[in-house]
PDB file of C-alpha atoms in Angstrom:
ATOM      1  CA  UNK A   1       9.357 -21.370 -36.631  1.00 47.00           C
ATOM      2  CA  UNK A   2      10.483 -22.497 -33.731  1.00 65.00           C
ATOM      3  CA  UNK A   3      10.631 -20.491 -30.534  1.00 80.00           C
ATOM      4  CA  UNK A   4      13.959 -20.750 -28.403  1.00 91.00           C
ATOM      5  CA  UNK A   5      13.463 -17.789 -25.757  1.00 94.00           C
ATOM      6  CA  UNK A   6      16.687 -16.660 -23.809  1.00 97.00           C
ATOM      7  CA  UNK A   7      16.711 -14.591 -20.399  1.00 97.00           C
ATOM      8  CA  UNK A   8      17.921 -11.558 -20.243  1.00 97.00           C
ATOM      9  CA  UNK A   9      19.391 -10.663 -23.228  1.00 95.00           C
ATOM     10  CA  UNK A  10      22.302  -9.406 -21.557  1.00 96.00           C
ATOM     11  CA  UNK A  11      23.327  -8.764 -17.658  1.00 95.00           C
ATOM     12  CA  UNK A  12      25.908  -6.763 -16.298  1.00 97.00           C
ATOM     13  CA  UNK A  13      27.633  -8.150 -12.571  1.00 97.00           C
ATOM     14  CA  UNK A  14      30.099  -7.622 -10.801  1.00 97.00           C
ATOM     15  CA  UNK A  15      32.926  -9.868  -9.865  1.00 97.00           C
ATOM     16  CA  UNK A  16      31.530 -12.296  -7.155  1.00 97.00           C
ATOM     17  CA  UNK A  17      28.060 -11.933  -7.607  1.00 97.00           C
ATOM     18  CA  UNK A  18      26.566 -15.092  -8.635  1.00 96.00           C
ATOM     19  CA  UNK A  19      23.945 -14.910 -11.345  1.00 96.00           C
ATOM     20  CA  UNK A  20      21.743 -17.433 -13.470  1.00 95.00           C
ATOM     21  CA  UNK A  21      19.934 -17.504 -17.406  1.00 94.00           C
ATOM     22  CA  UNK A  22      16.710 -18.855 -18.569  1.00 97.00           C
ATOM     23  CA  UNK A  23      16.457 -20.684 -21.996  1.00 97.00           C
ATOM     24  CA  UNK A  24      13.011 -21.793 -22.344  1.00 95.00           C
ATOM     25  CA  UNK A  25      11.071 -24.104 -25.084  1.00 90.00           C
ATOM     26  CA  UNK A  26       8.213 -26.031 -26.303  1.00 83.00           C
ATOM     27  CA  UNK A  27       8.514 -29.182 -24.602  1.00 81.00           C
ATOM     28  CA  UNK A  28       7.183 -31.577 -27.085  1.00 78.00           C
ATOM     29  CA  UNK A  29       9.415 -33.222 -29.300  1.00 73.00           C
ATOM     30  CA  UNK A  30      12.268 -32.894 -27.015  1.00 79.00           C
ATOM     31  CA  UNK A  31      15.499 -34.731 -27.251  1.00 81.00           C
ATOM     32  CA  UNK A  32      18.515 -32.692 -25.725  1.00 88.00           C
ATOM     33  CA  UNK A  33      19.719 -29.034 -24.809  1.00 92.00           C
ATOM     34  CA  UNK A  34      22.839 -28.145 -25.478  1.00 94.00           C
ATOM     35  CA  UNK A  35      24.529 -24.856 -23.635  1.00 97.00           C
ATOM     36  CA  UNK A  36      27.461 -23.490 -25.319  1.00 97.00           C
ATOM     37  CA  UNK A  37      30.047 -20.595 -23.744  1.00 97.00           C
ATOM     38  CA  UNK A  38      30.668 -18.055 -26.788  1.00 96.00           C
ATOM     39  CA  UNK A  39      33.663 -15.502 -25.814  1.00 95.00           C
ATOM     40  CA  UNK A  40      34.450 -12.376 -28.474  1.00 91.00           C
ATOM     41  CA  UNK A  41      36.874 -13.201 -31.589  1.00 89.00           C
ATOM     42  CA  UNK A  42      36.558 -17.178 -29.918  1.00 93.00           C
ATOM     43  CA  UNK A  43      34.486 -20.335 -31.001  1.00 94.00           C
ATOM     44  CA  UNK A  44      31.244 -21.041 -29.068  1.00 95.00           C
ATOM     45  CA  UNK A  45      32.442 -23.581 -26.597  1.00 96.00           C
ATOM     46  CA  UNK A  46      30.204 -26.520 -25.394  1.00 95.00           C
ATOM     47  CA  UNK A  47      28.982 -26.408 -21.762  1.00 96.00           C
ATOM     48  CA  UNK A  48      26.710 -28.782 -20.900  1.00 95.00           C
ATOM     49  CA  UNK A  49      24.636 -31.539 -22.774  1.00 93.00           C
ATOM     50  CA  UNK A  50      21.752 -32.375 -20.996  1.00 94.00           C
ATOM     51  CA  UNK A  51      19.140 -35.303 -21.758  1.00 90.00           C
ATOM     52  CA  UNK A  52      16.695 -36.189 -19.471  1.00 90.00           C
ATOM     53  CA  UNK A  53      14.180 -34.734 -17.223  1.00 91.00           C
ATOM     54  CA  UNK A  54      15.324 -33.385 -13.884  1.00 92.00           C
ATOM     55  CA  UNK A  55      19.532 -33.376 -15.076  1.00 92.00           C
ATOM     56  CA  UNK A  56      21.559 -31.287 -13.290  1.00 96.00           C
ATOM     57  CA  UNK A  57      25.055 -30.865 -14.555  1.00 96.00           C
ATOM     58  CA  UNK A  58      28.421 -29.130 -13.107  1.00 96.00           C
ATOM     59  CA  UNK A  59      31.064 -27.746 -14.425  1.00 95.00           C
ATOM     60  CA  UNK A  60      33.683 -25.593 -11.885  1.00 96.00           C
ATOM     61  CA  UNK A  61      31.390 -22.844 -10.674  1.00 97.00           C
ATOM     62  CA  UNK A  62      28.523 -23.092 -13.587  1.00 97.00           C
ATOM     63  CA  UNK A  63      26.108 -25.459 -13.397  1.00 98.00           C
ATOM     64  CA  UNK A  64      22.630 -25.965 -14.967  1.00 98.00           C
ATOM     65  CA  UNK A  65      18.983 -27.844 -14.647  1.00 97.00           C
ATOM     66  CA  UNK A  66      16.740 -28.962 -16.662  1.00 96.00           C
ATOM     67  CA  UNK A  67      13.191 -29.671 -17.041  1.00 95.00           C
ATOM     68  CA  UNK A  68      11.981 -30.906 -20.018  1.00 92.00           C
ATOM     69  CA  UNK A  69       7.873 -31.175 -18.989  1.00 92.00           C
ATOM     70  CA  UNK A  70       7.779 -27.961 -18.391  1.00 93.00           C
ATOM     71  CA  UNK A  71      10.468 -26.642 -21.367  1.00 92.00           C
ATOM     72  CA  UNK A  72      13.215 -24.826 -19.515  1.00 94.00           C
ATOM     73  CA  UNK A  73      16.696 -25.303 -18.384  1.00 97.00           C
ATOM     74  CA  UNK A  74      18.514 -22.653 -15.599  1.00 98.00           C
ATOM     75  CA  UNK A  75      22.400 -21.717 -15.917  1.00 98.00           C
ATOM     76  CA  UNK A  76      23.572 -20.653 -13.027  1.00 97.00           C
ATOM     77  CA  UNK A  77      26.849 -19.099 -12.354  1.00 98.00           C
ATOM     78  CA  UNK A  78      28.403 -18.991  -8.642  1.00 97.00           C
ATOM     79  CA  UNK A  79      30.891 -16.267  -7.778  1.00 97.00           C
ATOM     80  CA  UNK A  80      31.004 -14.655 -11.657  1.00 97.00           C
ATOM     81  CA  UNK A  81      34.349 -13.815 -12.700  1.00 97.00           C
ATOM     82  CA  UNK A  82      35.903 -11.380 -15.262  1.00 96.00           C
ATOM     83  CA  UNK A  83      36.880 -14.122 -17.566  1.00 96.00           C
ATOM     84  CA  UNK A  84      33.173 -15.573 -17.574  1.00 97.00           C
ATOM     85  CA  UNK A  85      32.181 -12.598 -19.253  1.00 97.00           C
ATOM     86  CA  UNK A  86      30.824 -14.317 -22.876  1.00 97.00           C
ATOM     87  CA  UNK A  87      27.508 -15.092 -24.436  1.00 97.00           C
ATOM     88  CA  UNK A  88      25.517 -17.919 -23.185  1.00 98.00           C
ATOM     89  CA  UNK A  89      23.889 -19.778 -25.770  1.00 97.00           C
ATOM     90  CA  UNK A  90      21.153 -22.149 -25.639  1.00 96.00           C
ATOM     91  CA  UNK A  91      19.719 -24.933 -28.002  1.00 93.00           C
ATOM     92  CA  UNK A  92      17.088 -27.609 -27.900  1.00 89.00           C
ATOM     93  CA  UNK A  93      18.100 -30.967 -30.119  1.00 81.00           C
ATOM     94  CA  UNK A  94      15.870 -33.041 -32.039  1.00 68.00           C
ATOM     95  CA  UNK A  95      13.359 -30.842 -32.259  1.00 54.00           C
ATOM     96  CA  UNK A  96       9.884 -31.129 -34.597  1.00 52.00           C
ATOM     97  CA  UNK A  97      11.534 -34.773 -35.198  1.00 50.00           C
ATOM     98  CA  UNK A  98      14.901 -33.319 -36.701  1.00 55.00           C
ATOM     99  CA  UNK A  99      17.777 -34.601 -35.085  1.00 55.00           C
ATOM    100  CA  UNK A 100      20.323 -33.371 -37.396  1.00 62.00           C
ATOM    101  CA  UNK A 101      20.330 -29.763 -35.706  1.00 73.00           C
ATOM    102  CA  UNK A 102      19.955 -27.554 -33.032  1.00 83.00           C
ATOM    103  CA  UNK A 103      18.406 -24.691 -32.864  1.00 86.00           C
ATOM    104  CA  UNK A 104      20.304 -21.689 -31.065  1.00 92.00           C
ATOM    105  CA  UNK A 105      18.357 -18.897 -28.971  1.00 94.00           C
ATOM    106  CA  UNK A 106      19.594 -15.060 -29.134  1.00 95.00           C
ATOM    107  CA  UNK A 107      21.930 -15.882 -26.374  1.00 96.00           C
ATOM    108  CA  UNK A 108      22.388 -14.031 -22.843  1.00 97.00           C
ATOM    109  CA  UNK A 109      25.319 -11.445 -22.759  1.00 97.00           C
ATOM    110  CA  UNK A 110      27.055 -11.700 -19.371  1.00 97.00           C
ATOM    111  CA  UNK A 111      29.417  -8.842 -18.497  1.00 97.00           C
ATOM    112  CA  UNK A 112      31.537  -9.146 -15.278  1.00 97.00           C
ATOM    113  CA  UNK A 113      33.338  -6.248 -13.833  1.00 96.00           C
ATOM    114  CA  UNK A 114      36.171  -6.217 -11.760  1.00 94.00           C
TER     115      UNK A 114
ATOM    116  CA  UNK B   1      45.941 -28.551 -33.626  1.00 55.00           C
ATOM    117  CA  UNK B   2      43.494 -30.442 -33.950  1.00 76.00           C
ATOM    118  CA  UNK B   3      40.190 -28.202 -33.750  1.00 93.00           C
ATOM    119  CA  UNK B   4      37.740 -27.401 -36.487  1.00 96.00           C
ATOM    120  CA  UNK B   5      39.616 -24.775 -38.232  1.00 96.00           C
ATOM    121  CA  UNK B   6      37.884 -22.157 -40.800  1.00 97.00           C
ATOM    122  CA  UNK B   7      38.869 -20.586 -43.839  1.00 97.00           C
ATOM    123  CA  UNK B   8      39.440 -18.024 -44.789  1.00 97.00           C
ATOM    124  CA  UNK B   9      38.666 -15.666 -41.253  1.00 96.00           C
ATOM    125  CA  UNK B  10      37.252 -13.001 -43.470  1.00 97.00           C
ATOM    126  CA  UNK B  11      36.200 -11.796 -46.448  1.00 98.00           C
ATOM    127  CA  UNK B  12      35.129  -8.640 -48.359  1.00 98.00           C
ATOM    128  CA  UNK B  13      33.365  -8.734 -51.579  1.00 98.00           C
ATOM    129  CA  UNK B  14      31.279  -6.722 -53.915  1.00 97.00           C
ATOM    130  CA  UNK B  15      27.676  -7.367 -54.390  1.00 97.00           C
ATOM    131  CA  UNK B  16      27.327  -9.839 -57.160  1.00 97.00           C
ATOM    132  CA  UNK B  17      30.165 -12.182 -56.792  1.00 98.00           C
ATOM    133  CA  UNK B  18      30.815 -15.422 -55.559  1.00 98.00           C
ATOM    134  CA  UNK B  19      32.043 -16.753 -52.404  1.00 98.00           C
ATOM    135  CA  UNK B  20      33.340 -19.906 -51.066  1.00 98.00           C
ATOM    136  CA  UNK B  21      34.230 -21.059 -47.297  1.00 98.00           C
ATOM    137  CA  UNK B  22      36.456 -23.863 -46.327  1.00 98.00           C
ATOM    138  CA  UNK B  23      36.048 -25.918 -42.860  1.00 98.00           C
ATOM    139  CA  UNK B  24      38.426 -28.746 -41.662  1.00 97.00           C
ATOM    140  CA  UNK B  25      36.797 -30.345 -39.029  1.00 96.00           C
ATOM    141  CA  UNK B  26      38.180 -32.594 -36.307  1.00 94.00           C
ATOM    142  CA  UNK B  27      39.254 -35.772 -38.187  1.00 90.00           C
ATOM    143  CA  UNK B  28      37.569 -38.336 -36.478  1.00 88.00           C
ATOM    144  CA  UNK B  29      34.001 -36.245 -36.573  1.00 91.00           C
ATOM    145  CA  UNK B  30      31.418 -37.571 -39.371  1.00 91.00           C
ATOM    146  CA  UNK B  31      28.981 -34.536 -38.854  1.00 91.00           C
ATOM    147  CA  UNK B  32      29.346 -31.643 -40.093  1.00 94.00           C
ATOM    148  CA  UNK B  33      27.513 -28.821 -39.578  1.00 93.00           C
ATOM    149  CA  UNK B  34      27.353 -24.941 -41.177  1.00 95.00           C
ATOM    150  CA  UNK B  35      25.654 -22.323 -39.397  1.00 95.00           C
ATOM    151  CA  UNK B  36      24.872 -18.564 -40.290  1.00 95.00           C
ATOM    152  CA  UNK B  37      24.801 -15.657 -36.918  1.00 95.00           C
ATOM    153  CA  UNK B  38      23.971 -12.602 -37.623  1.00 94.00           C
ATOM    154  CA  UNK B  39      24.213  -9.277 -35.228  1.00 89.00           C
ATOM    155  CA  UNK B  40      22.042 -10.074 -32.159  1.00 87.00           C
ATOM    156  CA  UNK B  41      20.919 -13.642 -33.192  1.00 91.00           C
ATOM    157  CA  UNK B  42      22.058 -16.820 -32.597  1.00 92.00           C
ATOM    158  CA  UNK B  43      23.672 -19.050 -35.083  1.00 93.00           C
ATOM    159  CA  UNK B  44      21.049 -20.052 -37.627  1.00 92.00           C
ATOM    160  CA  UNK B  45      21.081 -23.739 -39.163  1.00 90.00           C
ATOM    161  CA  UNK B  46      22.481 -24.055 -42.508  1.00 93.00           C
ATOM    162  CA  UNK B  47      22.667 -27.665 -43.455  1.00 93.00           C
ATOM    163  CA  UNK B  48      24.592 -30.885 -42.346  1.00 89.00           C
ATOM    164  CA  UNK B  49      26.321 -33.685 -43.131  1.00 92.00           C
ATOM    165  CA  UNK B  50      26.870 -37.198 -41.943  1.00 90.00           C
ATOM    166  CA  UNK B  51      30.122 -38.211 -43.884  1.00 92.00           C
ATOM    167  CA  UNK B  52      29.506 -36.975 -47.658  1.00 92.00           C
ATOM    168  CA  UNK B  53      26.166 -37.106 -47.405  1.00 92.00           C
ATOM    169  CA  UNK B  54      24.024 -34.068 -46.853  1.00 92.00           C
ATOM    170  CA  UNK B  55      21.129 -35.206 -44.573  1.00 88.00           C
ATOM    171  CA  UNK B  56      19.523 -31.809 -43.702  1.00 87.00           C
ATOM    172  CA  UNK B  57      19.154 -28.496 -45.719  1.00 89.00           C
ATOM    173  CA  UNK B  58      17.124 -24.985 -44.196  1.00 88.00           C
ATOM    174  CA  UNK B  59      14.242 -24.285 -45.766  1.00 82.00           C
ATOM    175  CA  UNK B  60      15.477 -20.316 -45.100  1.00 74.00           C
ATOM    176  CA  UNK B  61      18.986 -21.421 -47.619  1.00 79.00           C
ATOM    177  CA  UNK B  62      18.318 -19.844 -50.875  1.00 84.00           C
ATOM    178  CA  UNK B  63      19.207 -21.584 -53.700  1.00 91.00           C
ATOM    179  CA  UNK B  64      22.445 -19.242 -54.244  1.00 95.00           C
ATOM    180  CA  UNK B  65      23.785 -21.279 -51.105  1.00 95.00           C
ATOM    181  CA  UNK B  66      25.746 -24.763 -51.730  1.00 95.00           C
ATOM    182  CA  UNK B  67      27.209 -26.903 -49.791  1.00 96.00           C
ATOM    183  CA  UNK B  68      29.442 -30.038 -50.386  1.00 95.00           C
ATOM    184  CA  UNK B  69      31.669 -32.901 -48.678  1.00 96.00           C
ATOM    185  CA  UNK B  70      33.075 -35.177 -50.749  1.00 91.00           C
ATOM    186  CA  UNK B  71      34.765 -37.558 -49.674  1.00 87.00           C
ATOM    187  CA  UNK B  72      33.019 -37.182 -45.707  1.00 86.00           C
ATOM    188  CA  UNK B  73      36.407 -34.796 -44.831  1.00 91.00           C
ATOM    189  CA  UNK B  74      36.586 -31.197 -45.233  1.00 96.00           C
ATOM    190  CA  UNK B  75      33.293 -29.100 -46.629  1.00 97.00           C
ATOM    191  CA  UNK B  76      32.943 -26.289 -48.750  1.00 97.00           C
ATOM    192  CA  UNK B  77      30.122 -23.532 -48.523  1.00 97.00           C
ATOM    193  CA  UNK B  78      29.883 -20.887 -51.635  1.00 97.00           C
ATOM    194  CA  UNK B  79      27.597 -18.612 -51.813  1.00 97.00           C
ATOM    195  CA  UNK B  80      26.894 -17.514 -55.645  1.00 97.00           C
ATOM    196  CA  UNK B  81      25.826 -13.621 -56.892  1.00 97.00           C
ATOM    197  CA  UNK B  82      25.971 -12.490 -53.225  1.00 97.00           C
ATOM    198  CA  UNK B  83      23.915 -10.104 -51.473  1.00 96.00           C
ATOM    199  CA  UNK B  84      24.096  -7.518 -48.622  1.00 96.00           C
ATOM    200  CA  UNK B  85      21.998  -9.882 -46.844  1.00 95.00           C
ATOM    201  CA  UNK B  86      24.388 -12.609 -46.771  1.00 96.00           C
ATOM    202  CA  UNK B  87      26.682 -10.439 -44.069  1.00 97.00           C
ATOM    203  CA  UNK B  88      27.219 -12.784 -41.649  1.00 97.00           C
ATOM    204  CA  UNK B  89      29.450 -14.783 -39.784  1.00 97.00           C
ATOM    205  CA  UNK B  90      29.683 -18.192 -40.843  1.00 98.00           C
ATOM    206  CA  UNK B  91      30.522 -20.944 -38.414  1.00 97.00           C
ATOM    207  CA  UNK B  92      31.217 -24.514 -38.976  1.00 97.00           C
ATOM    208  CA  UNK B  93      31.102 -27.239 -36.360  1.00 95.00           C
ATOM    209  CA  UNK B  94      31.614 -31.207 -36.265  1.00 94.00           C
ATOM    210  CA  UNK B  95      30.521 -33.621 -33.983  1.00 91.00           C
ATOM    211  CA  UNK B  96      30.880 -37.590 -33.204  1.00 86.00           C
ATOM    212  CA  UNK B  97      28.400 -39.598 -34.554  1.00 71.00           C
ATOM    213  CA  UNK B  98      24.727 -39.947 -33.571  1.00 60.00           C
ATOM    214  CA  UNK B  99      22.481 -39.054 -30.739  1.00 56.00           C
ATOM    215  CA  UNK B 100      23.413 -35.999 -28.464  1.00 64.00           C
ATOM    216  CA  UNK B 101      26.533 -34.969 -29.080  1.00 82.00           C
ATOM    217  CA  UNK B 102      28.107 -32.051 -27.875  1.00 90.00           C
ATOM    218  CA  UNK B 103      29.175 -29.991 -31.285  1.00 93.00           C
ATOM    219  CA  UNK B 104      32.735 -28.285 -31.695  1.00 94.00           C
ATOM    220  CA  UNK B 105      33.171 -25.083 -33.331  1.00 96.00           C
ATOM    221  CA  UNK B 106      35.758 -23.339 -35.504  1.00 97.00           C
ATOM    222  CA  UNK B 107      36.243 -19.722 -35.225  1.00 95.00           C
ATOM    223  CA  UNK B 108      34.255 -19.169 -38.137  1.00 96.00           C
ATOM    224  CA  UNK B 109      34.427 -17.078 -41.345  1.00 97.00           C
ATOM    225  CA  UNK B 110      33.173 -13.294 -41.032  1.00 97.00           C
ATOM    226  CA  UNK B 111      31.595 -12.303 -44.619  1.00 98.00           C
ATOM    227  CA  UNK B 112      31.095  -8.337 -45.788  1.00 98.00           C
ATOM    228  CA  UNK B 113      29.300  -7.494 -48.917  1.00 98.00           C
ATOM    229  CA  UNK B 114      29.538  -4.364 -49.928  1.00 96.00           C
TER     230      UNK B 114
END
């Protein structure tokens, strides 16, 4: 079993604090990480794709690092609004030599107050 | 439009029956992906496609669970003599070709069984 570990499980801000998620994983076999944005009663939306060692990628006020020696990636949000409120939702590619899939973690649940 | 679109949104059924799921994907895409998410979990691989070919199947996917894309456009998913276990939410995504590629998700098909 693979083991895709997501931090916290959920968060609660308020609107302007800026936050950030862990996703960690085994590092061997690595090929890409994929963060997706999943709202309620929407379709998980892709974030970021990230590749190599040492990426960082931005995206309006989110943006996210990777490192893939070590097996983690940071997403870090600046100034959280209301309508980031969603689950964050990592997944490693290519992993234990499949590259048909990705593997998901539990997700963190952001929740941004007014 | 033109996303991955899911059909139908949700269904109820009795303990015993059978089930099938439709997903249109973006017409361009030659992957095709199903995943399973359950409450507090992230999506959970199903099985994939590269045009009508099915290149990947979970070892967790009973053998009640079948999945097919002829011609390499829209899939089908049933699910024969159904269980309470298979309550889920079932999610299909596409994707461009090879490599890394960012996946796109529809809405997804919410299953009951009663």
């Amino acid at each position: 079993i693979l083991n895709v570990e997501q931090s916290p499980q959920s968060l609660h801000v308020q609107e302007g604090d800026s936050t950030n998620f862990t996703c960690s994983f085994p590092s061997s076999n690595f090929y890409a990480l994929h963060w997706y944005r999943w709202e309620t009663a929407k379709s998980p939306e892709a974030l970021f794709v990230m590749t190599l060692n040492g990426d960082e990628k931005k995206k309006g006020r989110i943006s996210a690092t990777l490192n893939t020696k070590e097996g983690y990636s940071y997403l870090y949000i600046k100034g959280s609004q209301p309508e980031d409120s969603a689950t964050y939702l990592c997944a490693p590619r290519g992993y234990g030599g499949s590259q048909g899939n990705l593997i998901f973690g539990k997700g963190t649940k952001l929740s941004v107050k007014p | 439009d033109t996303g991955v679109s899911q059909d139908p949104r949700h269904k109820i059924t009795k303990r015993g029956q059978n089930v099938t799921f439709r997903c249109d994907p973006i017409s361009e895409h030659n992957r095709l992906y199903w995943y399973r998410q359950t409450l507090g979990q992230g999506p959970e691989f199903l099985t994939y496609f590269q045009n009508e070919a099915q290149l990947e199947k979970s070892r967790l996917l009973s053998d009640r669970f079948s999945a097919e894309r002829p011609k390499g456009s829209f899939s089908t998913l049933e699910i024969q003599r159904t269980e309470q276990g298979d309550s889920a939410m079932y999610l299909c995504a596409s994707s461009l070709g090879s490599g890394a590629g960012e996946l796109f998700f529809g809405e997804g098909s919410r299953l009951t069984v009663l």
